[in-house]
CSV table of N, CA and C in Angstrom, one decimal:
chain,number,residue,atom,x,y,z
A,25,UNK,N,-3.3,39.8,-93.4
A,25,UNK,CA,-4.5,39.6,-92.6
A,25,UNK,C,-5.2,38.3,-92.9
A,26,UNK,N,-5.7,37.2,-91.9
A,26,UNK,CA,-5.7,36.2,-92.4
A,26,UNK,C,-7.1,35.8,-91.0
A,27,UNK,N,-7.3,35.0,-90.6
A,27,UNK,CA,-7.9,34.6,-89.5
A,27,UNK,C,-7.5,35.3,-88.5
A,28,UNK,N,-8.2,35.8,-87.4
A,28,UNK,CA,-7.9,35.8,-85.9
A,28,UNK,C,-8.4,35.0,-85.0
A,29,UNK,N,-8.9,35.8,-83.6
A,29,UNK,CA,-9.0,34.8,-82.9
A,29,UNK,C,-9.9,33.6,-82.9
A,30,UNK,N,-10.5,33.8,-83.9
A,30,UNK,CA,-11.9,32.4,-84.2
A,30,UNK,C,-10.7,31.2,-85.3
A,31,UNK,N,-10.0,31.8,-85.8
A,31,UNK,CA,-9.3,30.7,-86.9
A,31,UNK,C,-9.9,30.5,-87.9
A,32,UNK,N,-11.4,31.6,-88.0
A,32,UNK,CA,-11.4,31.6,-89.2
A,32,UNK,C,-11.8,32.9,-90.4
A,33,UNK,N,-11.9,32.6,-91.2
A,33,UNK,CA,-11.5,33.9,-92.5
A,33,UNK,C,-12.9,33.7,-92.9
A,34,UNK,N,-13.6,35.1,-93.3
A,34,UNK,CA,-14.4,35.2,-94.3
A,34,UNK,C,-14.3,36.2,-95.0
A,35,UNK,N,-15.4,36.5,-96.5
A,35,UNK,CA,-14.9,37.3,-97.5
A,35,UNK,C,-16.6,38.1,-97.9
A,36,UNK,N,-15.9,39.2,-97.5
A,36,UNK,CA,-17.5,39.8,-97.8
A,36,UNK,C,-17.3,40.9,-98.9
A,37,UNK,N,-17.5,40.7,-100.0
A,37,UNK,CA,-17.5,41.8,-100.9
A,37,UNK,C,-18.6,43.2,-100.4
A,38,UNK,N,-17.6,44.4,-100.7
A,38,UNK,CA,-18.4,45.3,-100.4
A,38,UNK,C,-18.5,45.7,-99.2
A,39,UNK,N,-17.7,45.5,-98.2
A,39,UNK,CA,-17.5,45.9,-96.6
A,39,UNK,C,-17.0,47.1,-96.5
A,40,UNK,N,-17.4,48.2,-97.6
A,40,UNK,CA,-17.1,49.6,-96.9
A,40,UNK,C,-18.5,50.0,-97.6
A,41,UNK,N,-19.3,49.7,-98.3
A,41,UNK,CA,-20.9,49.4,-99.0
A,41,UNK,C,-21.6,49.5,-98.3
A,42,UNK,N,-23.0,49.7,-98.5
A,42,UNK,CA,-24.2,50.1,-97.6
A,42,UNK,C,-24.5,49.1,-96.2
A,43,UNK,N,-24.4,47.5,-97.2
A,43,UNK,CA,-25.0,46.2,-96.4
A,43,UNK,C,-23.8,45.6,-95.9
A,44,UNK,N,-23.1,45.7,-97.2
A,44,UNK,CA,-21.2,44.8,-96.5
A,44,UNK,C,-20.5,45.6,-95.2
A,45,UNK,N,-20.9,46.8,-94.9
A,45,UNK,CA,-20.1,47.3,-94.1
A,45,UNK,C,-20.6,46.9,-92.7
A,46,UNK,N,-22.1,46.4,-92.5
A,46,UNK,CA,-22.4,45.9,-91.5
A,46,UNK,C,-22.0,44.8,-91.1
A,47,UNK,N,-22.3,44.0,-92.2
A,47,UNK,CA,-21.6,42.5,-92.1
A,47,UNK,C,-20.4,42.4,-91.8
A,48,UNK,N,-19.4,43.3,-92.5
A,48,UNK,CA,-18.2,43.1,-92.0
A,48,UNK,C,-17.9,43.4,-90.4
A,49,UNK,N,-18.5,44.7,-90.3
A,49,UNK,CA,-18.5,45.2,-88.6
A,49,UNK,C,-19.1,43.5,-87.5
A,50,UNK,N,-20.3,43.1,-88.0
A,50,UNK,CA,-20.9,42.6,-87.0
A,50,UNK,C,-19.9,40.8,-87.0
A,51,UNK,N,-19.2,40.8,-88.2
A,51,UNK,CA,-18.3,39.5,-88.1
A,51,UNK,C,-16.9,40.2,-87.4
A,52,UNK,N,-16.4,41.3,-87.7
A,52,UNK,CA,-15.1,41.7,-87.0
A,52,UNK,C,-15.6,41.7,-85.5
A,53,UNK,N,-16.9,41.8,-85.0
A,53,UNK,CA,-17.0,41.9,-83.9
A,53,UNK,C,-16.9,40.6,-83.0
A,54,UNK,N,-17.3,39.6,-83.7
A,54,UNK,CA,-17.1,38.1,-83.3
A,54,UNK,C,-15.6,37.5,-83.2
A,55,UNK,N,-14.4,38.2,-83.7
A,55,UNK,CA,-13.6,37.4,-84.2
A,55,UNK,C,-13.2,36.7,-85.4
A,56,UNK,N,-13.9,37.4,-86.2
A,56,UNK,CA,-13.5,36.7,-87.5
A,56,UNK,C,-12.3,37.7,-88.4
A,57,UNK,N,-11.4,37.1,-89.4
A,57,UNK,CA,-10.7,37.4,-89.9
A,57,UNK,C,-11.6,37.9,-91.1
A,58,UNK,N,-11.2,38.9,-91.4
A,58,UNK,CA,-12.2,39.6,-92.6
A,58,UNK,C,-11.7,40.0,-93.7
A,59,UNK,N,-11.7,39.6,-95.3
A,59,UNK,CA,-11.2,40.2,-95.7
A,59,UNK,C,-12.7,40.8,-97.2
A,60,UNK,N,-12.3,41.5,-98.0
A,60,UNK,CA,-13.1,42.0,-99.1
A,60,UNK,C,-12.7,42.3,-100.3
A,61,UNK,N,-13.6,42.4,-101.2
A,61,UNK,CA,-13.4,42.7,-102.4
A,61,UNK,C,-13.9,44.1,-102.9
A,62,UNK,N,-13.3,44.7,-103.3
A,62,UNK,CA,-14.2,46.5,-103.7
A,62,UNK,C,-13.7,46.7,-104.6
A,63,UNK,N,-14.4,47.9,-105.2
A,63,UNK,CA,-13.6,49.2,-106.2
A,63,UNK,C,-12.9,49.9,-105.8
A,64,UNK,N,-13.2,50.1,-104.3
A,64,UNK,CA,-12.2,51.0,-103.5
A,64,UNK,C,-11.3,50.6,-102.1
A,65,UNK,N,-10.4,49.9,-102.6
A,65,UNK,CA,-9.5,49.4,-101.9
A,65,UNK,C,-8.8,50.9,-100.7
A,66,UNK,N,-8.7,52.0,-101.3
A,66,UNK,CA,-8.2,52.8,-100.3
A,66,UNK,C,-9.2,53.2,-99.3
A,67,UNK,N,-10.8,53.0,-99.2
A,67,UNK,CA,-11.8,53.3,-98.3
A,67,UNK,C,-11.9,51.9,-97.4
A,68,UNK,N,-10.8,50.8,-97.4
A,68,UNK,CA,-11.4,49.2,-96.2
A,68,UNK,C,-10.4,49.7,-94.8
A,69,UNK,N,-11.2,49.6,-94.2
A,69,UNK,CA,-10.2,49.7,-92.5
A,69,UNK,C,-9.1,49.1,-92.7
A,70,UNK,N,-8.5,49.9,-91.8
A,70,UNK,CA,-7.5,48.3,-91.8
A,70,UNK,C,-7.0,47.1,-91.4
A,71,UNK,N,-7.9,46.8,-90.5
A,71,UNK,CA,-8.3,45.5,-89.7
A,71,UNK,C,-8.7,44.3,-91.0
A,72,UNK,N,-9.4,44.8,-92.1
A,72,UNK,CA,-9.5,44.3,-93.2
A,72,UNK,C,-8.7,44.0,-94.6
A,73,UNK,N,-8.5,42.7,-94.8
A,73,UNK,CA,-7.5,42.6,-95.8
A,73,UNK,C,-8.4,42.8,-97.5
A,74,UNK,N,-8.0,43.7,-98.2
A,74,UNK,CA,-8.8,44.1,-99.1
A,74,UNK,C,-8.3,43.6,-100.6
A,75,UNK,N,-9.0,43.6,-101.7
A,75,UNK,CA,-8.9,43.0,-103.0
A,75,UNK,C,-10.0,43.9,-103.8
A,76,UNK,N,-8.9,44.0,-104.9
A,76,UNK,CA,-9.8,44.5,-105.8
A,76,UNK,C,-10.6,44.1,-106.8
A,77,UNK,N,-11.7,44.2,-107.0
A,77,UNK,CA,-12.7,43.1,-108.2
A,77,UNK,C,-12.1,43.4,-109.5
A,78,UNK,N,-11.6,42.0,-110.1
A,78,UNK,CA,-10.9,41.7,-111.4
A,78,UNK,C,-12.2,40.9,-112.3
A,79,UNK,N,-13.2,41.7,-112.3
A,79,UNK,CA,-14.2,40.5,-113.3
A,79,UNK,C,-13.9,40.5,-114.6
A,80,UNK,N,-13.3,41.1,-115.3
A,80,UNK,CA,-12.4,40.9,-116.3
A,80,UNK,C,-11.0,39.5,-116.5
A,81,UNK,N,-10.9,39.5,-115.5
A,81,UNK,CA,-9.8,38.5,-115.1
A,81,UNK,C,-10.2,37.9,-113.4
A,82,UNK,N,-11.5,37.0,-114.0
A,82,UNK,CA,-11.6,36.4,-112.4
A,82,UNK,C,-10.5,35.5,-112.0
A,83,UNK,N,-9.4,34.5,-112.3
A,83,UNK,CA,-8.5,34.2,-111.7
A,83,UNK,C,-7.5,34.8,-111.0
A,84,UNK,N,-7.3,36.6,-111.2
A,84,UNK,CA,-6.5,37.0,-110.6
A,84,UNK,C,-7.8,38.2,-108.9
A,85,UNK,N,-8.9,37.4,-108.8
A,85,UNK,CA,-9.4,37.2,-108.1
A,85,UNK,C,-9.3,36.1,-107.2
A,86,UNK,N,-9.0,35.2,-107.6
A,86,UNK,CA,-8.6,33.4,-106.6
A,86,UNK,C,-8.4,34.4,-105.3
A,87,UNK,N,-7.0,34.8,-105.4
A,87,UNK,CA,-6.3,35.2,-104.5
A,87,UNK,C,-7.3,35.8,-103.3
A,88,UNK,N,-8.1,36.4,-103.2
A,88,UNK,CA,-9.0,36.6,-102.2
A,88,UNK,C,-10.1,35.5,-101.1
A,89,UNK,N,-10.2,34.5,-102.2
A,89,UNK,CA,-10.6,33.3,-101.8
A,89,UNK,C,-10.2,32.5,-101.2
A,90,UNK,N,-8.7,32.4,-101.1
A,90,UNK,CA,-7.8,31.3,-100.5
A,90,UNK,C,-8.1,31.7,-98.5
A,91,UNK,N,-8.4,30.2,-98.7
A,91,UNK,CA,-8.5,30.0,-97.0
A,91,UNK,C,-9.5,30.3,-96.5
A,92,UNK,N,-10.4,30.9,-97.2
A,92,UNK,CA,-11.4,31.2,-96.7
A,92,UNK,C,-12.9,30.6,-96.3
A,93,UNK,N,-13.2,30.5,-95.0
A,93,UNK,CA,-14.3,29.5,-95.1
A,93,UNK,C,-15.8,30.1,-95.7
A,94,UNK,N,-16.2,31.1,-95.2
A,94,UNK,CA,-17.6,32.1,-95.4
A,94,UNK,C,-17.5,33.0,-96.4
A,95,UNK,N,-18.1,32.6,-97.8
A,95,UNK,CA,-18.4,34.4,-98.4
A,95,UNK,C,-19.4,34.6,-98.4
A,96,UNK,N,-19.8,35.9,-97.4
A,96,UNK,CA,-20.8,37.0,-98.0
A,96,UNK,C,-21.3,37.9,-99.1
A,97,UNK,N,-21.9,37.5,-99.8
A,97,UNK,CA,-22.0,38.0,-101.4
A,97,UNK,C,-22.9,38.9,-101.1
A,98,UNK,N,-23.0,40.4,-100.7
A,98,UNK,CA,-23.7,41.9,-101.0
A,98,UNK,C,-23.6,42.8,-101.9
A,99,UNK,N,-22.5,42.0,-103.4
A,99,UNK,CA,-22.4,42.5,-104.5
A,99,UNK,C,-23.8,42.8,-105.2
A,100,UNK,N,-24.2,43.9,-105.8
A,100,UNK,CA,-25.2,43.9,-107.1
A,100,UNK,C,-25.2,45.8,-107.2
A,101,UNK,N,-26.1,45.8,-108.0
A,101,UNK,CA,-26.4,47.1,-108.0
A,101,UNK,C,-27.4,47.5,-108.2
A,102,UNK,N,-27.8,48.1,-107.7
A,102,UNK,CA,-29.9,48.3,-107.3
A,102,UNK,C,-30.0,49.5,-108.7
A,103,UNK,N,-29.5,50.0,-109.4
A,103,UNK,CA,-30.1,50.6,-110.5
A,103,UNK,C,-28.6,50.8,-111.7
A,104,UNK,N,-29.2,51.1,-113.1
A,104,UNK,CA,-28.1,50.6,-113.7
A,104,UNK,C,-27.4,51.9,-114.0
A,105,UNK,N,-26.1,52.1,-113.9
A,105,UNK,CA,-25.4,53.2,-113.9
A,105,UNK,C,-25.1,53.3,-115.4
A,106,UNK,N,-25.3,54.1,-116.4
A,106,UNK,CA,-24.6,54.7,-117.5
A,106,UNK,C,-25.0,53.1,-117.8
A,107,UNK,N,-23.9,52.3,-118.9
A,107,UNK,CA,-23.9,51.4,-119.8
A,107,UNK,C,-24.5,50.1,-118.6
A,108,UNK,N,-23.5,50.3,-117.2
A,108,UNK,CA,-23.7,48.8,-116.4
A,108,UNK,C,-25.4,48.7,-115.7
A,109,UNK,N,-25.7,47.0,-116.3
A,109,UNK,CA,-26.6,47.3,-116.1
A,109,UNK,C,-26.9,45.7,-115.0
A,110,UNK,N,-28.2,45.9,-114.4
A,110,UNK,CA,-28.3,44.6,-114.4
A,110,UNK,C,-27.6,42.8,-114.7
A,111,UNK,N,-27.7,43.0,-115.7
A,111,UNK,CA,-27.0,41.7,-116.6
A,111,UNK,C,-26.0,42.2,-116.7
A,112,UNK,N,-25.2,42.8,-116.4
A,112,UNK,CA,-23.9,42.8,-116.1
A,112,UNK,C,-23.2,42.6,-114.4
A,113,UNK,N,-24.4,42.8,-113.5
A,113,UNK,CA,-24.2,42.1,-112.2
A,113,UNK,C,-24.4,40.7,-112.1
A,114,UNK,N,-25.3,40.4,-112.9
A,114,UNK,CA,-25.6,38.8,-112.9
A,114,UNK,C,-24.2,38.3,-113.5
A,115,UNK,N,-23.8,39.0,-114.2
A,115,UNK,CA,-22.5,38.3,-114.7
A,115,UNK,C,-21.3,38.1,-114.3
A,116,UNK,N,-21.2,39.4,-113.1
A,116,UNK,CA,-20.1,39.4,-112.6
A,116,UNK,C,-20.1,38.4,-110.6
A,117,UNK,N,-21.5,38.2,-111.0
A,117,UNK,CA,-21.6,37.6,-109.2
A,117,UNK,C,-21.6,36.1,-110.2
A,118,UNK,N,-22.0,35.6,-111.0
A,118,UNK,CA,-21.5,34.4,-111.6
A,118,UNK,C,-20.1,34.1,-111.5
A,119,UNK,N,-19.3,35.2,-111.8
A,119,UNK,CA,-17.9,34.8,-111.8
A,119,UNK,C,-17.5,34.6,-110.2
A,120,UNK,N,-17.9,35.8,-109.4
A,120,UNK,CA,-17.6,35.6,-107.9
A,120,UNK,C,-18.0,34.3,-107.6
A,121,UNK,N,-19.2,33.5,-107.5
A,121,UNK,CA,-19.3,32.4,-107.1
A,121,UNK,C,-18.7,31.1,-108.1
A,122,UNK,N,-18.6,31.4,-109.1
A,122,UNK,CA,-17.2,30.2,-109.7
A,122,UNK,C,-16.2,30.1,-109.1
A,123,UNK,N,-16.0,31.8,-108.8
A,123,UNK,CA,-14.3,31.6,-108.2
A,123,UNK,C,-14.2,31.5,-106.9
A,124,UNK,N,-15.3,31.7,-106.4
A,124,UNK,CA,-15.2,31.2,-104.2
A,124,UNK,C,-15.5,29.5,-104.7
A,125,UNK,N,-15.8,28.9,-105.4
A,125,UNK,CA,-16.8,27.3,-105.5
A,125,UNK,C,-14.9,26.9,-106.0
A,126,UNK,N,-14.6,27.3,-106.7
A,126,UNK,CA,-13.0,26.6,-107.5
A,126,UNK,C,-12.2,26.7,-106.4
A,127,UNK,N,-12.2,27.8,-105.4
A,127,UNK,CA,-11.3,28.1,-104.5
A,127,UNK,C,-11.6,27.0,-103.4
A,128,UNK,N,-12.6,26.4,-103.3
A,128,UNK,CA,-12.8,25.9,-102.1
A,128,UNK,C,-13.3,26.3,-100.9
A,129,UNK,N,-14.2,27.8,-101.5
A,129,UNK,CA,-14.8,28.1,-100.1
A,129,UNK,C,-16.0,27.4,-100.1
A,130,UNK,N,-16.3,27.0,-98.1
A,130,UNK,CA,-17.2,25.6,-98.2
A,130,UNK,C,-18.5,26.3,-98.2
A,131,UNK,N,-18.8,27.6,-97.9
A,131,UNK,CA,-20.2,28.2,-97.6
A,131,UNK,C,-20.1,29.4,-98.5
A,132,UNK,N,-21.5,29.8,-98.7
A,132,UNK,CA,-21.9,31.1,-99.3
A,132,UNK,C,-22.7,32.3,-98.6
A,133,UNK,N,-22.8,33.2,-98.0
A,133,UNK,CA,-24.5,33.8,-98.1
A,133,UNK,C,-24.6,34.9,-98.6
A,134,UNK,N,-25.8,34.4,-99.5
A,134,UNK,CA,-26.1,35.8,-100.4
A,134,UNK,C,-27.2,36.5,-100.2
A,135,UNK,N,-26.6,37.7,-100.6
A,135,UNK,CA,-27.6,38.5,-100.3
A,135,UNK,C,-28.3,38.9,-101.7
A,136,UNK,N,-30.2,38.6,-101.4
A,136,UNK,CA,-31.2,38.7,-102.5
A,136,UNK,C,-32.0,39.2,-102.3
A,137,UNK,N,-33.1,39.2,-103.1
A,137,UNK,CA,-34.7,40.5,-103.2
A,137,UNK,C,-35.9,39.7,-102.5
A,138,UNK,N,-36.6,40.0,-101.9
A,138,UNK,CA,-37.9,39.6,-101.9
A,138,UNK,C,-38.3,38.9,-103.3
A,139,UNK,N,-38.8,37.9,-103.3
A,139,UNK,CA,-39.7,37.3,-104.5
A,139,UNK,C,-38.7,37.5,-106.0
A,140,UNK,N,-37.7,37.0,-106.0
A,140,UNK,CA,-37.0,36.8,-106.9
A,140,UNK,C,-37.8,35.9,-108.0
A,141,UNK,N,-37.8,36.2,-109.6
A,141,UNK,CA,-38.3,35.2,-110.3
A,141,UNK,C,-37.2,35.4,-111.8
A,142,UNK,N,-37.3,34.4,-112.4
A,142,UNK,CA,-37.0,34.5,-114.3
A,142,UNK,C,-38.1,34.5,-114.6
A,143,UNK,N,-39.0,34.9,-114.6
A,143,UNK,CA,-40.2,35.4,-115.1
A,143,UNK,C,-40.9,36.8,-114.6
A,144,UNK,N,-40.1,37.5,-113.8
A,144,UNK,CA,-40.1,38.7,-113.6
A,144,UNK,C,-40.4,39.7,-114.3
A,145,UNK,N,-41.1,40.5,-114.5
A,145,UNK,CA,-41.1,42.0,-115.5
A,145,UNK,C,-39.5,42.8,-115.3
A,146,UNK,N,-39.0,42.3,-114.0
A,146,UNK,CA,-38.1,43.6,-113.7
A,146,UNK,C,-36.6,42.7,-114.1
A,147,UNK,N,-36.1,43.4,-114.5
A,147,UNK,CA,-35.0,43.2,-114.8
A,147,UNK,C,-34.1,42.9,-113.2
A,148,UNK,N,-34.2,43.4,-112.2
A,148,UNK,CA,-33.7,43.1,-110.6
A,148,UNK,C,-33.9,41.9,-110.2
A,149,UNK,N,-34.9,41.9,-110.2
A,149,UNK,CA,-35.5,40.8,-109.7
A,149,UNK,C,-35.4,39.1,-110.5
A,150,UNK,N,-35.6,39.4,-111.8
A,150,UNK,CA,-34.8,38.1,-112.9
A,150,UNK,C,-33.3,38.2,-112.3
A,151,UNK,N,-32.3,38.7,-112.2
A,151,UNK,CA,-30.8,39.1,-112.3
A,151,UNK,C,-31.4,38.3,-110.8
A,152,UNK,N,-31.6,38.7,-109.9
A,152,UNK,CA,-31.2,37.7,-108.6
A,152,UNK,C,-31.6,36.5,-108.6
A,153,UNK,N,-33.1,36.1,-109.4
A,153,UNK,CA,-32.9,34.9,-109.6
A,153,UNK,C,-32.0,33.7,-110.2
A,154,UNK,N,-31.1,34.5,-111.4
A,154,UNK,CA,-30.4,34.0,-112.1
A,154,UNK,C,-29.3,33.6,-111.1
A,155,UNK,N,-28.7,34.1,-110.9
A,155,UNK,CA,-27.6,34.2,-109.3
A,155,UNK,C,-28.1,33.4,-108.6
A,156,UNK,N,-29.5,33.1,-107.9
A,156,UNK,CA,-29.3,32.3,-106.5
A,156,UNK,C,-29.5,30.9,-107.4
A,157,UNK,N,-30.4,30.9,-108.8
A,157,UNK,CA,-29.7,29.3,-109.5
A,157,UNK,C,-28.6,28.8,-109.6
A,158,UNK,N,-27.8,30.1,-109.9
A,158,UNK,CA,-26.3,29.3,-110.0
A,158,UNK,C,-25.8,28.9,-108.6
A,159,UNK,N,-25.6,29.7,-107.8
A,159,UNK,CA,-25.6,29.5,-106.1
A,159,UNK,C,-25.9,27.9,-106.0
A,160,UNK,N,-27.4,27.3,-106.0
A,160,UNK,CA,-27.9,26.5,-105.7
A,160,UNK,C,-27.1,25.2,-106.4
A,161,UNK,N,-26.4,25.6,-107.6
A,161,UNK,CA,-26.0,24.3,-108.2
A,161,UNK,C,-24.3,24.6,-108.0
A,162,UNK,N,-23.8,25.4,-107.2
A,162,UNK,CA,-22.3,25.6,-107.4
A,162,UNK,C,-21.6,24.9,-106.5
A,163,UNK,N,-22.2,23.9,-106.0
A,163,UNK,CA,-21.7,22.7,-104.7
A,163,UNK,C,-21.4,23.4,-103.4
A,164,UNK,N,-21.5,24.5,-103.6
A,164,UNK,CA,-21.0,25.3,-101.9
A,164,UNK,C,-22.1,25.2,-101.1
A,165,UNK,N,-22.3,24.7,-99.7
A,165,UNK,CA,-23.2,25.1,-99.1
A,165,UNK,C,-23.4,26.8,-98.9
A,166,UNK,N,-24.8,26.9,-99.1
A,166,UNK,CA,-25.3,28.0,-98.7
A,166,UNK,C,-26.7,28.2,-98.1
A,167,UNK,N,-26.5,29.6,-98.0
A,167,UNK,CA,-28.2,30.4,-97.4
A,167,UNK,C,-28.4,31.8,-98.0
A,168,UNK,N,-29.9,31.9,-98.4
A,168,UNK,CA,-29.9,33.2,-99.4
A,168,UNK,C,-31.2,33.7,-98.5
A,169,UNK,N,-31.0,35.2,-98.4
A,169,UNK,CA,-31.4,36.3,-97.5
A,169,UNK,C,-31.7,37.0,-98.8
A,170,UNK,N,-33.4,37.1,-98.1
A,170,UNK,CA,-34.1,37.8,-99.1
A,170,UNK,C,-35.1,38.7,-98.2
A,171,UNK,N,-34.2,40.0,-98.2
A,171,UNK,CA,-34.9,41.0,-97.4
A,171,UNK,C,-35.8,41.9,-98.6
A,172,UNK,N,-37.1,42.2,-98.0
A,172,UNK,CA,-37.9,43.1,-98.6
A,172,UNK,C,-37.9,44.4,-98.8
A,173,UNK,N,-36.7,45.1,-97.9
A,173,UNK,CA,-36.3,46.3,-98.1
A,173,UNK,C,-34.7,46.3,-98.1
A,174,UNK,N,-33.8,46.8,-98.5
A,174,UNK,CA,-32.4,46.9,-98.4
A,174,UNK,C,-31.6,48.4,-98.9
């Protein structure tokens, strides 16, 4: 699965996910070639070409990047499960945006918090600021969506 009828590919992590699954719907509805990244590769339609997140081994992530013009980043996790916390999403959307910026994808859009700061009390809210800095310096054009509710 590669582009359709627009010719071109985008990558939305998380397209069976609360926010990705819209984005993926409301780009499959345009014509775009869609593929994603998840934990659960057996829950992606199949109009979607799917990949599994290697942040342990982000190069055997490339592979989801190739060709691709648009990623939509609606990776994070809004509260910390057992050990994963926070700073371990900042860490792992670090590696996604290395590896869409190496790959050659020309755009980004990420999805962030209202009033992101590093001087935050909240640990959320620092973690998305950390991320849209790197964003901002990873040479990909982008745009960062900072909804107040999600």
């Amino acid at each position: 699965m590669g582009s359709t009828e627009t010719g071109h590919t985008d990558l939305v992590t998380g397209a069976t996910g609360y926010s990705g699954s819209y984005v993926a719907r409301l780009l499959a509805e345009r014509g775009r070639g869609i593929r994603t990244l998840t934990r659960h590769t057996e829950d992606v339609p199949g109009d979607i070409r799917a990949f599994r997140y290697r942040f342990d081994e982000p190069a055997r992530m490339a592979d989801a990047f190739d060709g691709v013009d648009t990623f939509y980043n609606t990776y994070w996790v809004r509260f910390g499960r057992g050990s994963f916390t926070h700073t371990d999403a900042v860490t792992n959307s670090l590696a996604l945006i290395e590896t869409a910026a190496r790959a050659g994808v020309r755009r980004m859009v990420h999805v962030s918090i209202m009033a992101p700061s590093t001087d935050s009390p909240y640990s959320y809210h620092r973690g998305k600021a950390l991320v849209e800095e790197a964003l901002q310096s990873s040479g990909m054009e982008y745009a960062i969506v900072r909804p107040s509710v999600l």
